[in-house]
Amino acid sequence: MTFVLQRSIRAALTLWIVVTVVFTATRMSGDPTYHILPPNTPEVKREVLRHQLGLDRPLVTQYVDYLSGLADGDFGHSFFSGRMVTEMYLERLPATLNLALPSLLLAILIGLPIGTIAAVKPNSPVDRGLMALTFVGQAVPNFVLGIVFILLFSLTLRLLPSGGTGSWPHYILPVLTLGIASIASISRLTRSSLLDVLGQDYIRFVRAKGLPPSKVIIKHALRNALLPVLTVIGLQVGTLIGGAVVVEVVFAWPGAGRLLVAAVMQRDFPMLQFGVLAVAATVIIANVFVDVGCGLLDPRIQARAS
Amino acid sequence: MSVHGQLVPEGSRLIALSKRMQSLLQWNHFRRMPALIRMAAVTIVMLCLVAVLAPLLAPYGSGDQDLLVRLQPPVFLGGAWSHPLGTDHLGRDVLSRLLFALRTTLIIASLGVIVGVVTGGLAGLASGLAGRRIDNMFMLLVDAQASVPLTLLALAAVALTGSSPLVLILIVGISEYDKYARVVRSQVLVIKSRTFVESARALGASPLRVAFRHVLPGLVSPLTVLATINFSSVVILESALSFLGVGIQPPNTSLGAMLGEARNYLISNWCLAAIPTAFIVMITMAVSLLGDWLRDLFDRRLSS
Amino acid sequence: MNDRRDAILRVEELHTQFLTSHGPVHAVNGVSFEIRPGETLGLLGESGSGKSTIGLSMLRLLPPGRGRISGGRVLFGGEDLVTASEKRMRRLRGRDIAMIFQESLSALNPVYTIGEQIAEVIRQHERLDRRAAMKRAAEMLEMVGMPDPGRRLGEYPHELSGGMRQRVVIAAALACQPKLLIGDEPTTALDVTVQAQILDLIADIQHRTGMAVLFITHDLGVVAEIAHRAIVLYAGRVVEEADTQSLLARPRMPYTQGLLRSLPQFAKGHRLAAIPGAVPNPRSLPTGCAFHPRCQEAKADCAQTLPALTEAGDGRRVRCLHWHNIAQDMDLRVRA
Amino acid sequence: MNVLRTNQLAASEATTPLPPLLEVANLQKSFPVRHGLLGRPTATLKAVAGVSLQVFPGEIVGLVGESGSGKTTTGRCLLRLVESSAGSIKFDGVDLMGLSARELRRFRRRMQIIFQDPYDSLNERMTIGDLVGEALTIHGLAVGAVRRDRIFELLQQVGLGSEFADRYPHTLSGGQRQRVGIARALAAGPQFLVADEPVSALDLSVQAQILNLLLDIRDRLNVGMLFISHDLSVVRFIADRVLVMYLGKIVESAPAAALYERAAHPYTQALLSAAPFVGEGQPRQRIRLLGDLPSPVDPPTGCVFRTRCPSATAECSANEPPMRPVGPNHFAACIHLTAS
Amino acid sequence: MLRPIRFAMLAAGMCLASVQFAVAEDLIVGMQEVRPLFDPAIETGNTGIPLSNAIFDTLIRRDFQADGKGTGGELVPALAESWRRVDDHTLEVKLRAGSTFHNGDPLTSKDVKFTFDRILDPKSQYGRSQFQYENIARVETPDDLTVRIVTKKPDPTIEMMLTFPASSIVPKDYFEKVGFDAFGQKPIGAGPYRFVQSIDDDRVILEAFPQYWQGKPPADKLVFREIPDLSARITALANGEVGIINNVTPDQIPAIETLGCCDVRSVMANSQVLNYRTSNPVMADKRFRQGLNLAIDRELLSKALWNGKAEVLHSHQYAEWGDLYNAERPKFAYDPERARELIAQSGYKGEEIDFITSPVYYTNGLAAAEAIVSMWQKIGVNAKVQVNENFYEISNDDPGIEVRNLSDWADLPDPNVTIMWSWTTTALWDGNEAFQELGRKAATTLDKKERFSLYQKVLDNFEDQAPGTVLYRVPDFYGVRHDIKWQPYTNYVMDFRPGNFAVGAGQ
């Protein structure tokens, strides 16, 4: 399992870079006491707060403290609510996951078959039709899509709630809005990757062995074609979490994305820092899983690594 | 090609001439475009033209208000010709705002893409040409960037720096740099492994000559394709930021900002939102279509 | 030799074209030949001669949507494969007619073990459970000279050398004891020592099973080694057919002669008698005899008349207007 | 150490009054193949494991071997396109290893390479004229009309018309491209050429044309040439002297005719017997080699060929066999040899 | 184009949809924003008041309904049964016997004392509210049901103070047990609805408190749902997801009225004001500021942005002040010529004036900002709108040449609050000593006539100094389902107590 170990070390390094960049960027962006303290606070009080926040110490000390704080799971307190940012974020994370995971699932469950169907009959009317649809899905921004959905399904048809959480109908529009771009990119990638694989010599050999098209495609082609698709699915985790920010705003969804938007508006740096780190960690971990998955799918990858 | 087969003494002039013929031949590619692609290309050219000429075309200034004629419908919904696309909540002419918004959006997207191409291209070039260790480090950086979703990255950057067009350009540009870096790096690695590079070295070409005469031209096509494809995602990102209210700030406007402002009038004046939306979608669709086609063209050129 | 009932496979006037963005390209223009059981037929041609297309056409494995058979028949045991149903073709592929390709490196799916890839063809065509199929796969590996076949079953293609992989491909192709094996340059990518092993292996198996072999190659030497009879292709047409010995010793067609003279081993003096020019582009074939622009014997009529494939005695066929006048024997003594 | 003693060779080469154009001694090249977590190599592949050879002006030296034998790497190392790990290369008395990067670039006009793949070796974005003239530009040999005339001359030299100057590589056939590759290599007027499998990607009928062209060039320009190929019949046709390579080492060196008639090393014999043979009479008894080429990462001890050698004995694994003379100008590295 | 289709669909989908999302005894209110903290002395902004008002009760309450318009200023008993002035410094309040908190604890004088003591504690986190109570010297509890509030100086407004949302009574025992943070997240009050659950950025769920002293509240369940987008709020209203929505802009009134299911109800709220930062050389000149004020065409703004429903005031006054209101004072004037002159006299050289505004906080705030900026540009002032998302940043000590839009303090119908708080706490006005002095004097004067004349002087000073201006008094619009009987009150108070709320009754 040196392969997994190797990937994990790389992931940890990547995360460390993110942490360092985030730390540097926030420390370079000015004095947060101006954002925390109420109007016309005397300089003395600011001084006190700066001391409390440890902002008066050398940068290196702050960095080391910051890292050791992270190691202890202390990601700081919100400038505004004063609560632990971890606690606040974790409270809101389920709502985002409730949005992002179904979207991912939807994207995989719809995107893979669409891409496969399109690739099996390239340039047929079915292929062209599906690809045109996915094309539109990719080109239309999700906030536009969300608004159109609300106008159509909530205001005009009055079939689905316009936003907020609650029963399962509340999920339909936001999940769809968030998922459509991913459906589009997964299906387009599946198609091109599958077409690529279908042009490979071993597919010709498999056909020469007399295997039926279903086996040729599902057993032989798809498994190979999935490798790049899997990588993109890993990247979709990030895209979806990022996209959730906008979709949460459009559908008044109480997820972590809106927490972060609020943090941006309030310059709540500890919150923002943790948000960026948490999302980065999620994406990086997802990618480790994807890489390991690729390794399981393709024995060559593990061989190359060890 | 056989037309200029008989080159005799005036070789160099004829060489130059035939090079021009060659580029015309490339232009032929464009004349052989499918109708849809041609439409996309024409759309893009028109939009750019309109954006460039916005100050001349716009019947009003982008901020001119007439509070007494607020929220007028466009002519096709019974509005007056004085405001062909109607007016917004401040009585500003939607057509004029649209032209200026288009201009802002296209400028930010173009400059953003250029920033992305330059930073990403240089990083990728350095990574691809440098040794294994530097390459590894670059790729770690790229990985780190890729692990933070674009929207979040842009939000964080806005939070740190505040919002201004320049910041926006840098953000949308740099936030895409990892894609360029990756593509350029892999392309450099591909080109580096091509025999013609070795051949040039064997002829005694300096590293600079190899880089500029042999490697760089090979990057133009993929970079163009990628820049085209990314252009639409940059437009979307800028629009999303402006829509969230952290992008272009009033009284300046962009397509996304127009949509953001129109959000509150969706029900009473849906045209206000529909018009910028139509243009956002038009840009992203046209540009993506063109990008897709360019990529196919490029792939075909590579494979044949 | 003229006993056609005997043939296991007969190709009649096969035409195949490819659809390209510049319109259809005729890759195969009316090719006819036959193979008898136990016989190895060499299909000799340079790049662009259409030799690989013939092999793919016979099994209807042309790239879907791009290549299609536009005429002729491929009779296998009296059944026309051109019009057979796709389902019927699947029954034939791998079971009655097997095909192997040049790219031993990429002919095996990288993500499955070689045992799985051999066993799957057995299970596809015979009612065998997994275990029995694996056992057969091991036997096949042993037959193709793979050391330690039991262990190898569980290995992945990337763990094998090129020669070993081509053996696996042959094992999979022969697993159902096909009546006909089509080899499309199966040794071209291999080193000579490995090529020799593979050629020996195929000859050996053929000797034991009596299967027919269609061996597609560009290499005169390989034809000389393995084929009983050979066909020379040029620009999608058969230009000469004869038993290997007479073809090499007494080529009738100027093209065949030119090829033989191009072989360095027969160089007279310190230069090779090369054929001038290059293989024509199938998109724009010369009129008349496709070879006439490169032919030193060409007369005026060669540019006008497409010569027929005519009988030249001893079961030989030649496509040349003037073969009577230019017939000459080759001196196949190796330069000292 | 597998050292071909140059003095010994030179002494026996009594008919050659000239000093060798190229003299290579104990050339070695290893590649790191595996990297640990920190990128440190954990294993090396010895592609070239001590090669010594000489090329005289106007001489074509054939280098034969199967894939993985290290012949291509040897060619690259000779021109310092790949930096060798050890050994010395003397070109016309100049120590190539001692040249700085800048000096080396200047030196390149004197030694050139022709590549195997005529599709990959030409930059498809440049015209044939620019490709052929690139060396002229790099070394500042000619500009303007002089350059143009020189390009036309070179094109004619390789059998292409001057009308090709404005075409792009993708409009050319493989044979024509290879001619361009040759013209490109000749542009700066080299004294020495490495021809790295220059015909193996070409059709038989075109291959003959290119081989003739290379011979013409040698005769006309008196260049020395290292002709790398896996095809024995081609090497035998074109080369004056043939070196046989196996797993990074030269196992036999002989004049072309001698090698084919009296191959001394079991590997050479096997190679010869394995080559498909068009000709009259009985096919030779084929010597079957067992198994595959061993991994160059972990080569066998002693004689590298012993694992596949039909006549290997226990002693073969003990020591590396030295090159021994087996005939005039004919050497082989095998302990079982008897001079004939 | 959309409309005919919409109506066709609407007819088809209506019956089905409205049943699907609303249950008769529950009320869901669509709010622009719902704050996640519930300490009534912390969340005193307009988003916090509706929640405080539902969860908590005060001793004395304003009878908003008294004038039939939701702006009534009469004081009526709530948790207090009665009150009287003991002397100039002391107010004695008799508590209503038997009222309890949501957790069943009886409400006694110690809770009242604790309520004010916790705010007045200088170490507490109630910094933003402390100044409002700074005149309170101490709170005494002679017995369980009697409270004496002793002020430092005579205070004419002390009864009114007790109606203030921050004066909501909190349970001492519970508060001390759980502490400040936990109380803010799980509040217990003595109001009509008790806290059930809060989901950040989504909703706050309350349920009826059956033991409420006024009787069982009319809604079984009261949910405040956050829907930041106005269009989305209207959609949710149309869709039957919510019964009432707040922060409707005048532009959207027709959109709601054409829905067919709902109507728009309004109440006059507070005034929107402009604040000039006077601590820079340009703004320091009062002629410049007067010029800016005269350049604003308030009637035009009202007509254009508010369908004429915003009221241009007779100086900085409210009619609810009663005896303190002077109807004679002229309205704010519009005189661009005079404005131009004043600007010229001030020596203004075209320095850039930043109009800093939040994009969403005030209804029409951004629109008004852009309109005002263009009015200023017409008289040659180089003004620019700067949108700033962060409300809290509005008072940092950046010395820019800037204008900010705010609303005044109209929580209590008294000039001490509306004028003095507005122009001393959050103003960017330097050097207002004379103004403050007048205000301080008026705030401790019990004699009504004298107070009146003092406040006239305050207004004179305000108009002359022009530290900003009052644009207009604006109405608050709510979208309400037809079958809901409910009247909005001024100052964002949303009252769902018995008497002001019923479903399906009458209308």
PDB file of C-alpha atoms in Angstrom, chain C residues 23-150:
ATOM      1  CA  GLY C  23     -15.559  11.735 -49.338  1.00  0.00           C
ATOM      2  CA  PRO C  24     -15.250   7.947 -49.625  1.00  0.00           C
ATOM      3  CA  VAL C  25     -11.838   6.422 -50.111  1.00  0.00           C
ATOM      4  CA  HIS C  26     -11.645   3.038 -51.791  1.00  0.00           C
ATOM      5  CA  ALA C  27      -9.208   1.029 -49.776  1.00  0.00           C
ATOM      6  CA  VAL C  28      -9.978  -2.362 -51.279  1.00  0.00           C
ATOM      7  CA  ASN C  29     -10.995  -2.557 -54.924  1.00  0.00           C
ATOM      8  CA  GLY C  30     -12.224  -6.000 -55.838  1.00  0.00           C
ATOM      9  CA  VAL C  31     -10.000  -8.480 -54.104  1.00  0.00           C
ATOM     10  CA  SER C  32     -10.524 -12.206 -54.543  1.00  0.00           C
ATOM     11  CA  PHE C  33      -8.662 -15.119 -53.028  1.00  0.00           C
ATOM     12  CA  GLU C  34      -9.221 -18.308 -51.156  1.00  0.00           C
ATOM     13  CA  ILE C  35      -7.646 -20.261 -48.363  1.00  0.00           C
ATOM     14  CA  ARG C  36      -7.698 -23.997 -47.840  1.00  0.00           C
ATOM     15  CA  PRO C  37      -7.520 -25.814 -44.541  1.00  0.00           C
ATOM     16  CA  GLY C  38      -4.011 -26.238 -43.275  1.00  0.00           C
ATOM     17  CA  GLU C  39      -2.735 -23.626 -45.649  1.00  0.00           C
ATOM     18  CA  THR C  40      -0.956 -20.395 -44.851  1.00  0.00           C
ATOM     19  CA  LEU C  41      -1.713 -17.609 -47.251  1.00  0.00           C
ATOM     20  CA  GLY C  42       0.557 -14.594 -47.132  1.00  0.00           C
ATOM     21  CA  LEU C  43      -1.046 -11.279 -47.929  1.00  0.00           C
ATOM     22  CA  LEU C  44       1.833  -9.029 -48.870  1.00  0.00           C
ATOM     23  CA  GLY C  45       1.605  -5.298 -49.299  1.00  0.00           C
ATOM     24  CA  GLU C  46       3.154  -1.996 -48.383  1.00  0.00           C
ATOM     25  CA  SER C  47       1.402   0.644 -46.358  1.00  0.00           C
ATOM     26  CA  GLY C  48      -1.791   1.836 -48.000  1.00  0.00           C
ATOM     27  CA  SER C  49      -2.185  -1.318 -50.046  1.00  0.00           C
ATOM     28  CA  GLY C  50      -5.375  -2.218 -48.198  1.00  0.00           C
ATOM     29  CA  LYS C  51      -4.035  -5.400 -46.669  1.00  0.00           C
ATOM     30  CA  SER C  52      -5.211  -4.713 -43.131  1.00  0.00           C
ATOM     31  CA  THR C  53      -8.576  -3.537 -44.389  1.00  0.00           C
ATOM     32  CA  ILE C  54      -9.118  -6.892 -46.057  1.00  0.00           C
ATOM     33  CA  GLY C  55      -8.556  -8.685 -42.764  1.00  0.00           C
ATOM     34  CA  LEU C  56     -10.924  -6.384 -40.889  1.00  0.00           C
ATOM     35  CA  SER C  57     -13.524  -6.607 -43.647  1.00  0.00           C
ATOM     36  CA  MET C  58     -13.540 -10.386 -43.518  1.00  0.00           C
ATOM     37  CA  LEU C  59     -14.538 -10.331 -39.856  1.00  0.00           C
ATOM     38  CA  ARG C  60     -16.635  -7.188 -40.281  1.00  0.00           C
ATOM     39  CA  LEU C  61     -14.519  -5.361 -37.739  1.00  0.00           C
ATOM     40  CA  LEU C  62     -14.133  -2.174 -39.722  1.00  0.00           C
ATOM     41  CA  PRO C  63     -14.361   0.921 -37.532  1.00  0.00           C
ATOM     42  CA  PRO C  64     -18.113   1.444 -37.129  1.00  0.00           C
ATOM     43  CA  GLY C  65     -19.488   4.404 -39.010  1.00  0.00           C
ATOM     44  CA  ARG C  66     -16.289   4.940 -40.964  1.00  0.00           C
ATOM     45  CA  GLY C  67     -15.498   1.830 -42.942  1.00  0.00           C
ATOM     46  CA  ARG C  68     -17.926  -0.280 -44.914  1.00  0.00           C
ATOM     47  CA  ILE C  69     -17.902  -3.162 -47.333  1.00  0.00           C
ATOM     48  CA  SER C  70     -19.299  -1.823 -50.565  1.00  0.00           C
ATOM     49  CA  GLY C  71     -19.349  -5.007 -52.590  1.00  0.00           C
ATOM     50  CA  GLY C  72     -18.307  -8.611 -52.978  1.00  0.00           C
ATOM     51  CA  ARG C  73     -18.655 -11.689 -50.870  1.00  0.00           C
ATOM     52  CA  VAL C  74     -16.683 -13.386 -48.155  1.00  0.00           C
ATOM     53  CA  LEU C  75     -17.691 -17.016 -48.203  1.00  0.00           C
ATOM     54  CA  PHE C  76     -16.849 -19.027 -45.143  1.00  0.00           C
ATOM     55  CA  GLY C  77     -18.045 -22.596 -45.418  1.00  0.00           C
ATOM     56  CA  GLY C  78     -20.525 -21.445 -48.037  1.00  0.00           C
ATOM     57  CA  GLU C  79     -21.933 -18.680 -45.831  1.00  0.00           C
ATOM     58  CA  ASP C  80     -21.575 -15.095 -46.971  1.00  0.00           C
ATOM     59  CA  LEU C  81     -20.100 -13.135 -44.093  1.00  0.00           C
ATOM     60  CA  VAL C  82     -20.852  -9.836 -45.770  1.00  0.00           C
ATOM     61  CA  THR C  83     -24.563 -10.350 -45.376  1.00  0.00           C
ATOM     62  CA  ALA C  84     -24.564 -12.480 -42.229  1.00  0.00           C
ATOM     63  CA  SER C  85     -26.261 -11.058 -39.170  1.00  0.00           C
ATOM     64  CA  GLU C  86     -24.136  -9.370 -36.546  1.00  0.00           C
ATOM     65  CA  LYS C  87     -25.165 -12.058 -34.089  1.00  0.00           C
ATOM     66  CA  ARG C  88     -23.985 -14.755 -36.449  1.00  0.00           C
ATOM     67  CA  MET C  89     -20.701 -12.879 -36.884  1.00  0.00           C
ATOM     68  CA  ARG C  90     -20.192 -12.853 -33.152  1.00  0.00           C
ATOM     69  CA  ARG C  91     -20.598 -16.629 -33.088  1.00  0.00           C
ATOM     70  CA  LEU C  92     -17.968 -16.926 -35.785  1.00  0.00           C
ATOM     71  CA  ARG C  93     -15.480 -14.456 -34.390  1.00  0.00           C
ATOM     72  CA  GLY C  94     -13.134 -16.052 -31.971  1.00  0.00           C
ATOM     73  CA  ARG C  95     -14.705 -19.487 -32.424  1.00  0.00           C
ATOM     74  CA  ASP C  96     -14.346 -20.253 -36.139  1.00  0.00           C
ATOM     75  CA  ILE C  97     -12.245 -17.377 -37.286  1.00  0.00           C
ATOM     76  CA  ALA C  98      -9.748 -15.766 -34.959  1.00  0.00           C
ATOM     77  CA  MET C  99      -7.785 -12.663 -35.596  1.00  0.00           C
ATOM     78  CA  ILE C 100      -4.633 -11.248 -34.068  1.00  0.00           C
ATOM     79  CA  PHE C 101      -3.097  -7.872 -34.599  1.00  0.00           C
ATOM     80  CA  GLN C 102       0.239  -6.169 -34.803  1.00  0.00           C
ATOM     81  CA  GLU C 103      -0.016  -4.236 -31.589  1.00  0.00           C
ATOM     82  CA  SER C 104       0.843  -6.858 -29.034  1.00  0.00           C
ATOM     83  CA  LEU C 105       1.487  -4.096 -26.566  1.00  0.00           C
ATOM     84  CA  SER C 106      -2.015  -2.744 -26.734  1.00  0.00           C
ATOM     85  CA  ALA C 107      -4.075  -5.726 -27.853  1.00  0.00           C
ATOM     86  CA  LEU C 108      -4.773  -6.763 -24.296  1.00  0.00           C
ATOM     87  CA  ASN C 109      -7.019  -4.840 -21.974  1.00  0.00           C
ATOM     88  CA  PRO C 110      -4.676  -3.449 -19.319  1.00  0.00           C
ATOM     89  CA  VAL C 111      -7.140  -3.820 -16.480  1.00  0.00           C
ATOM     90  CA  TYR C 112      -7.882  -7.538 -16.683  1.00  0.00           C
ATOM     91  CA  THR C 113      -5.607 -10.470 -15.965  1.00  0.00           C
ATOM     92  CA  ILE C 114      -4.463 -12.446 -18.942  1.00  0.00           C
ATOM     93  CA  GLY C 115      -6.260 -15.508 -17.612  1.00  0.00           C
ATOM     94  CA  GLU C 116      -9.514 -13.583 -17.617  1.00  0.00           C
ATOM     95  CA  GLN C 117      -8.912 -12.391 -21.149  1.00  0.00           C
ATOM     96  CA  ILE C 118      -8.258 -15.869 -22.463  1.00  0.00           C
ATOM     97  CA  ALA C 119     -11.058 -17.441 -20.457  1.00  0.00           C
ATOM     98  CA  GLU C 120     -13.631 -14.933 -21.612  1.00  0.00           C
ATOM     99  CA  VAL C 121     -13.432 -16.011 -25.219  1.00  0.00           C
ATOM    100  CA  ILE C 122     -13.818 -19.637 -24.171  1.00  0.00           C
ATOM    101  CA  ARG C 123     -16.814 -18.831 -22.008  1.00  0.00           C
ATOM    102  CA  GLN C 124     -18.293 -16.733 -24.755  1.00  0.00           C
ATOM    103  CA  HIS C 125     -18.348 -19.587 -27.202  1.00  0.00           C
ATOM    104  CA  GLU C 126     -18.520 -22.707 -25.073  1.00  0.00           C
ATOM    105  CA  ARG C 127     -20.644 -23.654 -22.132  1.00  0.00           C
ATOM    106  CA  LEU C 128     -17.920 -23.778 -19.546  1.00  0.00           C
ATOM    107  CA  ASP C 129     -17.843 -22.475 -16.019  1.00  0.00           C
ATOM    108  CA  ARG C 130     -15.212 -20.052 -14.888  1.00  0.00           C
ATOM    109  CA  ARG C 131     -12.977 -22.641 -13.359  1.00  0.00           C
ATOM    110  CA  ALA C 132     -12.997 -24.881 -16.413  1.00  0.00           C
ATOM    111  CA  ALA C 133     -12.402 -21.923 -18.676  1.00  0.00           C
ATOM    112  CA  MET C 134      -9.423 -20.917 -16.559  1.00  0.00           C
ATOM    113  CA  LYS C 135      -8.069 -24.414 -16.771  1.00  0.00           C
ATOM    114  CA  ARG C 136      -8.365 -24.280 -20.528  1.00  0.00           C
ATOM    115  CA  ALA C 137      -6.700 -20.897 -20.502  1.00  0.00           C
ATOM    116  CA  ALA C 138      -3.759 -22.364 -18.628  1.00  0.00           C
ATOM    117  CA  GLU C 139      -3.548 -25.159 -21.176  1.00  0.00           C
ATOM    118  CA  MET C 140      -3.570 -22.627 -23.964  1.00  0.00           C
ATOM    119  CA  LEU C 141      -0.768 -20.680 -22.305  1.00  0.00           C
ATOM    120  CA  GLU C 142       1.222 -23.850 -22.028  1.00  0.00           C
ATOM    121  CA  MET C 143       0.578 -24.578 -25.682  1.00  0.00           C
ATOM    122  CA  VAL C 144       1.940 -21.188 -26.753  1.00  0.00           C
ATOM    123  CA  GLY C 145       5.054 -21.844 -24.738  1.00  0.00           C
ATOM    124  CA  MET C 146       4.409 -19.631 -21.785  1.00  0.00           C
ATOM    125  CA  PRO C 147       6.531 -20.725 -18.861  1.00  0.00           C
ATOM    126  CA  ASP C 148       4.694 -21.342 -15.592  1.00  0.00           C
ATOM    127  CA  PRO C 149       1.223 -20.853 -17.077  1.00  0.00           C
ATOM    128  CA  GLY C 150      -0.691 -21.387 -13.844  1.00  0.00           C
TER     129      GLY C 150
END
